[in-house]
Amino acid sequence: MSEALNYQAGFGNQHVTEAVAGSLPVGRNSPQQVAHGLYAELLSGAAFTAPRAENLRTWMYRRQPSVVVGSYQPLSHDFLKTGAAEGQAAPPDPLRWAPSAIPEARSDFVAGLRTLVVNGDPDAQVGMAAHLYLANASMERSAFVNADGELLIVPQQGALRITTELGRLDVKPGEIALIPRGLAFKVAVDGPSRGYICENYGAPFRLPELGPIGSNGLANPRDFLAPVAHFEAEAGAYEIIKKFGGKLWRAEQGHTPFNVVAWHGNLTPYKYDTAHFMTIGSISFDHPDPSIFTVLTSPSDTAGWANVDFVIFPPRWMVAEDTFRPPWYHRNVMSEFMGLVLGQYDAKPEGFKPGGSSLHNAYVPHGPDTEAFAKASSVDLAPHKLDHTLAFMFETRWRLLPTEFALNGGALETSYVQCWSGLQDRFSA
Ligand SMILES: [Fe+2]
């Protein structure tokens, strides 16, 4: 992975790129003959008649079209689950999981998928799943296509090289990657690797509106990086694994799917470095709502009620006066799946480990543990920097159901609710 990759900056831009000069048609998308004997193929990420601002599509010019593939056969996977129908009934308790160990046995990105929570239904284009990936091997002559949802990948340990039909992305912890629904990709690792994935069945992730914040701030569009065109030259067979209707399917073809020589369009994979997130916070008093930390949002059909928001808690200064600075105790209509990439989370300074996860479902009360409450209630409120930390949340309007693996896979911390048991009745009239 030593070769540094090139990128094209800008979220939602109509990117234009060719790996061989003269491959892109000029002035038309599908000429009678494409240069260099290439085939034209369209990938749509929106209905053709979606409003212009939401329309996503990319034209690819490739050595063979993706229809040249063998027939698909079912492929079993014990730990990959889809939709509320594959979730388990669970009590309305706060749930938390310790970091899952990366297996010793060979495990690539697809084999290492472990679904923790699910909601919705990909056929209804509603909801999401949160998965872990636990990988120690690269996908070599194997590619993955997810027809059920786009994938937001949040590495926690280990750098990834993600090869897609539209080019390559190098992504390390602190960065994220976004892979459009229906786009083939494979993942190479450089050692034991772990991370989180939001599989989004709903509207594609986009940047949130900024309202009174204005035209700058939070995640700026230019910091999202799309790949440049790149194709694999090596001949030989490939395995294509497709997630389609909640199941995995496998086919073999005689050539690489990474054979796109040129492309143009606004439906692309991206990487984004969370260090570029311009954080907004209180400079007077009170703990603001976490919506100020939204990086990307997948709206539902009700304004403001996200199908899923991707929210980060990055390093930032805490300066609010006369304020309990961590999140207060709360219970919300939205459901919160959290992960920790590195460092400490201020509401759970010791109990929540990097690589761990938590679920605070709709109307499940939660907040700072006993230790965090005691400290934040009495600490000197000088300006203080929360540093070396990155927590995140997948927040969704639909209740999340844990999977069988989440409940019985060994990482569930059954003593989690005890972290609040020391909060005494201190009332005195
Ligand atoms: Fe919360």
Coordinates of C-alpha atoms and ligand atoms in Angstrom, one line a residue:
M1 CA 0.0 0.0 0.0
S2 CA 3.0 2.3 -0.3
E3 CA 2.0 4.0 -3.5
A4 CA 0.2 7.2 -2.7
L5 CA -3.2 7.5 -4.4
N6 CA -4.7 10.5 -6.1
Y7 CA -8.2 11.8 -5.4
Q8 CA -10.7 14.3 -6.7
A9 CA -12.1 16.7 -4.1
G10 CA -15.7 17.6 -3.5
F11 CA -18.9 16.0 -2.3
G12 CA -21.6 15.6 -4.9
N13 CA -19.5 17.0 -7.7
Q14 CA -19.7 15.8 -11.3
H15 CA -16.3 14.2 -11.3
V16 CA -14.5 13.4 -14.5
T17 CA -11.5 11.0 -14.7
E18 CA -9.8 8.7 -17.1
A19 CA -6.9 6.3 -16.6
V20 CA -6.0 6.2 -20.3
A21 CA -6.1 9.5 -22.2
G22 CA -8.9 9.9 -24.7
S23 CA -11.1 7.2 -23.1
L24 CA -13.9 9.6 -22.0
P25 CA -16.5 10.5 -24.7
V26 CA -16.7 14.2 -25.2
G27 CA -20.1 15.9 -25.4
R28 CA -22.1 12.7 -25.1
N29 CA -22.5 9.8 -22.7
S30 CA -23.1 6.8 -25.0
P31 CA -21.6 7.3 -28.4
Q32 CA -22.0 4.6 -31.1
Q33 CA -18.4 3.6 -30.5
V34 CA -16.5 4.3 -27.3
A35 CA -12.7 5.0 -27.7
H36 CA -10.3 2.1 -27.2
G37 CA -13.1 -0.5 -27.7
L38 CA -14.6 0.2 -24.3
Y39 CA -18.2 -0.4 -23.3
A40 CA -20.4 2.3 -21.8
E41 CA -22.4 1.4 -18.6
L42 CA -24.6 3.5 -16.4
L43 CA -24.9 3.1 -12.6
S44 CA -27.9 4.9 -11.1
G45 CA -28.1 5.8 -7.5
A46 CA -31.5 7.6 -7.8
A47 CA -34.6 7.1 -9.8
F48 CA -34.2 8.8 -13.2
T49 CA -36.7 11.4 -12.3
A50 CA -35.5 12.3 -8.8
P51 CA -35.0 16.0 -8.3
R52 CA -31.8 17.3 -9.8
A53 CA -30.3 18.1 -6.4
E54 CA -30.8 14.5 -5.3
N55 CA -30.0 12.8 -8.6
L56 CA -27.0 10.5 -8.6
R57 CA -25.5 8.6 -11.5
T58 CA -22.2 7.7 -13.0
W59 CA -21.2 6.7 -16.5
M60 CA -18.5 4.1 -16.7
Y61 CA -16.4 3.2 -19.7
R62 CA -15.0 -0.3 -19.2
R63 CA -13.3 -3.3 -20.8
Q64 CA -16.3 -5.6 -20.3
P65 CA -19.8 -4.6 -18.9
S66 CA -20.7 -6.0 -15.5
V67 CA -23.4 -8.2 -17.0
V68 CA -20.7 -10.6 -18.1
V69 CA -20.8 -12.7 -15.0
G70 CA -21.7 -16.3 -14.2
S71 CA -25.0 -17.2 -12.6
Y72 CA -25.3 -16.7 -8.8
Q73 CA -25.5 -19.4 -6.2
P74 CA -26.4 -18.9 -2.5
L75 CA -23.5 -18.3 -0.2
S76 CA -24.1 -18.8 3.5
H77 CA -22.9 -16.4 6.2
D78 CA -23.7 -17.1 9.8
F79 CA -23.3 -13.5 11.1
L80 CA -24.6 -11.2 8.4
K81 CA -28.2 -10.1 9.2
T82 CA -30.6 -7.8 7.4
G83 CA -33.7 -5.9 8.5
A84 CA -35.9 -6.0 11.6
A85 CA -37.0 -9.5 10.6
E86 CA -33.6 -10.8 11.5
G87 CA -33.3 -9.1 14.8
Q88 CA -34.0 -10.5 18.3
A89 CA -36.5 -9.4 20.9
A90 CA -34.5 -7.7 23.7
P91 CA -35.5 -5.9 26.9
P92 CA -35.5 -2.1 26.9
D93 CA -32.2 -2.0 28.7
P94 CA -29.1 0.0 27.7
L95 CA -26.8 -2.5 26.0
R96 CA -23.0 -2.4 25.6
W97 CA -20.5 -4.6 24.0
A98 CA -16.8 -5.0 24.7
P99 CA -14.5 -4.9 21.6
S100 CA -14.8 -8.2 19.6
A101 CA -11.5 -10.0 19.1
I102 CA -10.2 -10.2 15.5
P103 CA -10.1 -14.0 14.7
E104 CA -6.9 -15.9 14.5
A105 CA -8.2 -18.0 11.5
R106 CA -8.1 -16.4 8.1
S107 CA -10.9 -13.9 7.8
D108 CA -11.3 -11.3 5.1
F109 CA -13.6 -8.3 5.1
V110 CA -16.7 -10.2 4.0
A111 CA -16.1 -13.3 6.1
G112 CA -15.4 -11.1 9.0
L113 CA -18.7 -9.2 9.0
R114 CA -20.7 -9.4 12.3
T115 CA -24.0 -7.7 12.4
L116 CA -24.8 -6.2 15.8
V117 CA -28.1 -4.4 15.3
V118 CA -30.8 -4.1 12.6
N119 CA -34.0 -2.3 11.8
G120 CA -36.1 -1.5 8.8
D121 CA -36.3 -3.5 5.5
P122 CA -34.1 -3.0 2.5
D123 CA -36.9 -3.8 0.1
A124 CA -38.9 -0.9 1.6
Q125 CA -35.7 1.2 1.4
V126 CA -36.0 2.0 5.1
G127 CA -33.6 1.5 8.0
M128 CA -30.1 0.4 8.6
A129 CA -27.8 -2.2 10.1
A130 CA -24.6 -1.7 12.2
H131 CA -22.0 -4.3 11.5
L132 CA -18.5 -4.9 12.7
Y133 CA -15.8 -6.1 10.4
L134 CA -13.0 -8.3 11.9
A135 CA -10.4 -9.0 9.2
N136 CA -6.8 -10.3 9.0
A137 CA -6.6 -11.1 5.3
S138 CA -7.1 -9.2 2.1
M139 CA -9.7 -9.9 -0.6
E140 CA -7.5 -11.0 -3.5
R141 CA -9.5 -12.1 -6.6
S142 CA -12.9 -11.5 -4.8
A143 CA -15.2 -8.5 -5.0
F144 CA -18.3 -7.6 -2.9
V145 CA -21.4 -5.8 -4.2
N146 CA -24.2 -4.7 -1.9
A147 CA -27.5 -4.2 -3.7
D148 CA -29.3 -3.7 -0.4
G149 CA -27.6 -0.5 0.9
E150 CA -24.7 1.8 0.8
L151 CA -21.9 1.2 3.2
L152 CA -20.4 3.7 5.6
I153 CA -17.1 2.2 6.8
V154 CA -15.5 3.5 10.0
P155 CA -12.1 1.9 10.6
Q156 CA -11.1 1.5 14.2
Q157 CA -7.9 -0.6 13.9
G158 CA -5.8 -1.1 10.8
A159 CA -5.5 0.8 7.5
L160 CA -7.6 -0.4 4.5
R161 CA -7.1 -0.1 0.8
I162 CA -10.5 -0.2 -0.8
T163 CA -10.5 -0.9 -4.5
T164 CA -13.7 0.0 -6.2
E165 CA -14.9 0.0 -9.8
L166 CA -14.3 3.7 -9.8
G167 CA -10.8 3.6 -8.3
R168 CA -9.0 3.1 -5.0
L169 CA -9.2 4.7 -1.5
D170 CA -6.7 4.4 1.3
V171 CA -8.6 4.7 4.6
K172 CA -7.2 4.6 8.1
P173 CA -8.7 5.0 11.6
G174 CA -9.9 8.6 12.0
E175 CA -11.1 8.5 8.4
I176 CA -14.3 7.1 6.9
A177 CA -15.3 5.6 3.6
L178 CA -18.6 5.7 1.8
I179 CA -19.4 2.9 -0.8
P180 CA -22.5 3.5 -3.0
R181 CA -25.1 0.8 -3.2
G182 CA -24.5 -1.5 -6.1
L183 CA -20.8 -0.7 -6.6
A184 CA -18.3 -3.6 -6.6
F185 CA -15.3 -3.2 -4.2
K186 CA -12.7 -5.2 -2.4
V187 CA -10.8 -4.5 0.8
A188 CA -7.1 -5.1 1.4
V189 CA -5.7 -5.0 5.0
D190 CA -2.2 -4.5 6.3
G191 CA -2.7 -6.4 9.5
P192 CA -5.4 -7.3 12.0
S193 CA -8.2 -4.9 11.2
R194 CA -11.5 -4.0 13.0
G195 CA -14.1 -1.4 12.3
Y196 CA -17.7 -0.4 12.2
I197 CA -20.1 -0.3 9.2
C198 CA -23.4 1.4 8.8
E199 CA -25.4 -0.3 6.0
N200 CA -27.9 2.3 5.0
Y201 CA -31.0 0.9 3.2
G202 CA -32.6 4.4 2.9
A203 CA -31.9 7.6 1.0
P204 CA -28.2 8.0 0.3
F205 CA -26.1 9.8 2.8
R206 CA -25.7 13.5 2.1
L207 CA -24.4 16.6 3.9
P208 CA -26.8 18.0 6.4
E209 CA -28.4 21.5 5.9
L210 CA -26.5 24.2 7.8
G211 CA -29.4 26.6 8.7
P212 CA -28.2 29.6 10.7
I213 CA -24.6 28.1 10.8
G214 CA -24.3 29.5 7.3
S215 CA -22.3 28.4 4.3
N216 CA -19.3 27.0 6.1
G217 CA -18.7 24.5 8.8
L218 CA -19.3 20.9 10.0
A219 CA -18.1 18.7 7.2
N220 CA -17.1 20.9 4.2
P221 CA -17.8 19.4 0.8
R222 CA -14.3 19.8 -0.6
D223 CA -12.9 17.5 2.1
F224 CA -14.7 14.5 0.7
L225 CA -12.3 12.7 -1.7
A226 CA -13.5 10.6 -4.6
P227 CA -11.0 8.2 -6.4
V228 CA -9.6 8.7 -9.8
A229 CA -10.1 6.0 -12.5
H230 CA -8.0 2.9 -12.1
F231 CA -8.2 -0.5 -13.6
E232 CA -6.6 -3.9 -12.8
A233 CA -4.5 -5.2 -15.7
E234 CA -4.0 -8.8 -14.5
A235 CA -6.0 -11.5 -16.3
G236 CA -7.8 -14.3 -14.4
A237 CA -10.9 -15.4 -12.7
Y238 CA -12.8 -13.4 -10.0
E239 CA -15.4 -14.3 -7.4
I240 CA -18.3 -11.9 -7.1
I241 CA -20.2 -11.9 -3.8
K242 CA -23.4 -10.0 -4.0
K243 CA -25.7 -9.0 -1.1
F244 CA -29.2 -9.0 -2.6
G245 CA -32.4 -9.2 -0.7
G246 CA -30.7 -9.8 2.7
K247 CA -28.8 -12.9 1.4
L248 CA -25.4 -13.4 0.0
W249 CA -24.9 -14.9 -3.5
R250 CA -21.7 -16.0 -5.2
A251 CA -20.7 -16.1 -8.9
E252 CA -17.5 -16.6 -10.8
Q253 CA -16.4 -14.6 -13.8
G254 CA -13.3 -14.9 -16.0
H255 CA -12.1 -11.3 -15.5
T256 CA -11.7 -8.6 -12.9
P257 CA -14.7 -6.4 -12.2
F258 CA -12.2 -3.5 -11.6
N259 CA -11.9 -2.8 -15.4
V260 CA -13.3 0.7 -15.6
V261 CA -10.9 2.8 -17.6
A262 CA -12.8 6.1 -17.4
W263 CA -15.9 7.5 -15.7
H264 CA -17.8 10.6 -15.0
G265 CA -20.6 11.4 -12.6
N266 CA -21.7 12.2 -9.1
L267 CA -22.4 8.7 -7.7
T268 CA -18.9 7.8 -6.3
P269 CA -17.3 6.4 -3.3
Y270 CA -15.7 8.9 -0.9
K271 CA -13.2 9.0 1.9
Y272 CA -13.3 11.7 4.5
D273 CA -10.9 12.6 7.3
T274 CA -12.8 13.4 10.5
A275 CA -9.9 15.7 11.5
H276 CA -11.3 18.1 8.9
F277 CA -14.7 18.4 10.7
M278 CA -15.3 21.9 11.9
T279 CA -16.9 21.4 15.3
I280 CA -19.6 23.8 16.6
G281 CA -20.3 24.0 20.3
S282 CA -21.5 26.2 23.1
I283 CA -19.4 29.2 23.9
S284 CA -21.8 30.4 26.6
F285 CA -23.6 27.7 28.6
D286 CA -25.5 24.4 28.4
H287 CA -24.9 21.2 26.5
P288 CA -26.2 21.5 22.9
D289 CA -28.0 18.7 21.1
P290 CA -25.7 16.3 19.4
S291 CA -27.2 17.1 16.0
I292 CA -24.4 19.8 15.8
F293 CA -22.0 16.9 15.2
T294 CA -23.8 15.5 12.2
V295 CA -21.3 14.6 9.4
L296 CA -23.8 12.9 7.0
T297 CA -27.5 12.3 7.0
S298 CA -29.9 9.9 5.3
P299 CA -33.3 11.6 5.5
S300 CA -36.5 9.7 5.9
D301 CA -39.8 10.9 4.4
T302 CA -40.5 13.1 7.5
A303 CA -38.5 16.3 7.6
G304 CA -35.9 16.2 10.3
W305 CA -36.5 12.6 11.3
A306 CA -33.4 10.9 9.9
N307 CA -33.5 7.4 8.6
V308 CA -29.9 7.5 10.0
D309 CA -27.5 10.2 10.9
F310 CA -23.7 9.7 11.2
V311 CA -22.6 11.8 14.1
I312 CA -19.0 12.2 15.4
F313 CA -17.6 13.4 18.8
P314 CA -14.2 14.6 17.8
P315 CA -11.5 16.4 19.8
R316 CA -12.9 19.8 20.8
W317 CA -12.6 22.6 23.4
M318 CA -15.2 22.6 26.3
V319 CA -15.7 26.2 27.5
A320 CA -19.3 26.4 28.6
E321 CA -19.7 28.2 32.0
D322 CA -22.0 27.0 34.8
T323 CA -22.7 23.9 32.8
F324 CA -22.7 20.1 33.3
R325 CA -20.6 19.6 30.2
P326 CA -21.1 15.9 29.3
P327 CA -24.5 14.9 27.9
W328 CA -27.2 15.1 30.6
Y329 CA -29.5 12.2 31.4
H330 CA -32.0 11.7 28.6
R331 CA -34.3 9.4 26.7
N332 CA -35.1 10.1 23.1
V333 CA -37.4 9.0 20.4
M334 CA -34.4 8.3 18.2
S335 CA -32.2 5.2 18.7
E336 CA -28.5 5.5 19.2
F337 CA -25.8 3.0 18.3
M338 CA -22.4 4.2 19.4
G339 CA -18.8 3.2 18.8
L340 CA -15.5 4.4 19.9
V341 CA -12.6 4.7 17.5
L342 CA -10.0 5.9 20.0
G343 CA -9.5 7.4 23.4
Q344 CA -12.2 8.1 25.9
Y345 CA -15.8 9.1 25.6
D346 CA -16.6 11.9 28.2
A347 CA -19.8 10.3 29.5
K348 CA -18.2 6.9 30.1
P349 CA -14.5 7.6 30.7
E350 CA -13.5 4.1 31.7
G351 CA -16.2 1.6 30.8
F352 CA -16.5 2.3 27.1
K353 CA -13.5 0.8 25.3
P354 CA -12.2 1.6 21.7
G355 CA -13.7 -1.0 19.5
G356 CA -16.7 -1.5 21.8
S357 CA -20.3 -0.5 21.0
S358 CA -23.4 0.5 22.8
L359 CA -27.1 0.7 22.0
H360 CA -29.5 3.1 23.6
N361 CA -32.8 2.5 22.0
A362 CA -35.8 4.7 21.7
Y363 CA -36.9 5.8 25.2
V364 CA -34.2 3.8 26.9
P365 CA -32.8 6.2 29.6
H366 CA -29.0 6.7 29.6
G367 CA -26.4 9.3 30.4
P368 CA -23.1 9.7 32.3
D369 CA -22.1 6.9 34.5
T370 CA -21.6 7.4 38.3
E371 CA -17.9 8.3 37.9
A372 CA -18.5 10.8 35.0
F373 CA -21.4 12.4 36.9
A374 CA -19.3 13.0 40.1
K375 CA -16.4 14.4 38.2
A376 CA -18.4 16.7 35.8
S377 CA -20.6 18.0 38.7
S378 CA -17.6 19.3 40.7
V379 CA -14.8 19.9 38.2
D380 CA -13.3 23.4 37.8
L381 CA -14.9 24.8 34.6
A382 CA -11.8 26.2 33.1
P383 CA -11.6 25.9 29.3
H384 CA -10.6 22.2 28.7
K385 CA -9.7 20.3 25.6
L386 CA -11.1 16.9 25.0
D387 CA -8.3 15.5 23.0
H388 CA -7.2 12.1 21.5
T389 CA -10.8 10.9 21.3
L390 CA -13.2 9.9 18.5
A391 CA -16.6 8.5 19.3
F392 CA -19.4 8.3 16.8
M393 CA -23.1 7.5 16.6
F394 CA -25.4 6.0 14.0
E395 CA -28.7 7.6 15.1
T396 CA -31.9 6.4 13.6
R397 CA -35.6 7.0 14.0
W398 CA -36.4 3.3 13.9
R399 CA -35.8 1.0 16.9
L400 CA -32.7 -1.1 16.5
L401 CA -32.9 -4.9 17.3
P402 CA -29.8 -6.7 18.4
T403 CA -28.8 -9.9 16.6
E404 CA -28.3 -13.4 17.9
F405 CA -24.5 -12.7 17.7
A406 CA -24.9 -9.4 19.6
L407 CA -26.8 -11.1 22.4
N408 CA -24.9 -14.4 22.7
G409 CA -21.6 -13.8 20.9
G410 CA -19.7 -13.2 24.1
A411 CA -19.1 -9.5 24.0
L412 CA -22.3 -8.3 25.6
E413 CA -21.5 -6.6 29.0
T414 CA -24.2 -7.9 31.2
S415 CA -23.1 -5.6 34.1
Y416 CA -23.5 -2.4 32.0
V417 CA -26.6 -1.1 33.8
Q418 CA -24.6 -1.2 37.1
C419 CA -22.6 1.8 35.9
W420 CA -25.5 4.0 37.1
S421 CA -26.3 2.2 40.3
G422 CA -24.2 4.5 42.4
L423 CA -26.4 7.6 41.6
Q424 CA -28.0 8.2 45.0
D425 CA -31.0 10.2 46.0
R426 CA -29.3 13.4 47.1
F427 CA -32.5 15.5 47.6
S428 CA -32.7 17.6 50.7
A429 CA -35.5 20.0 51.5
Ligands
FE1 FE -27.9 9.5 24.0

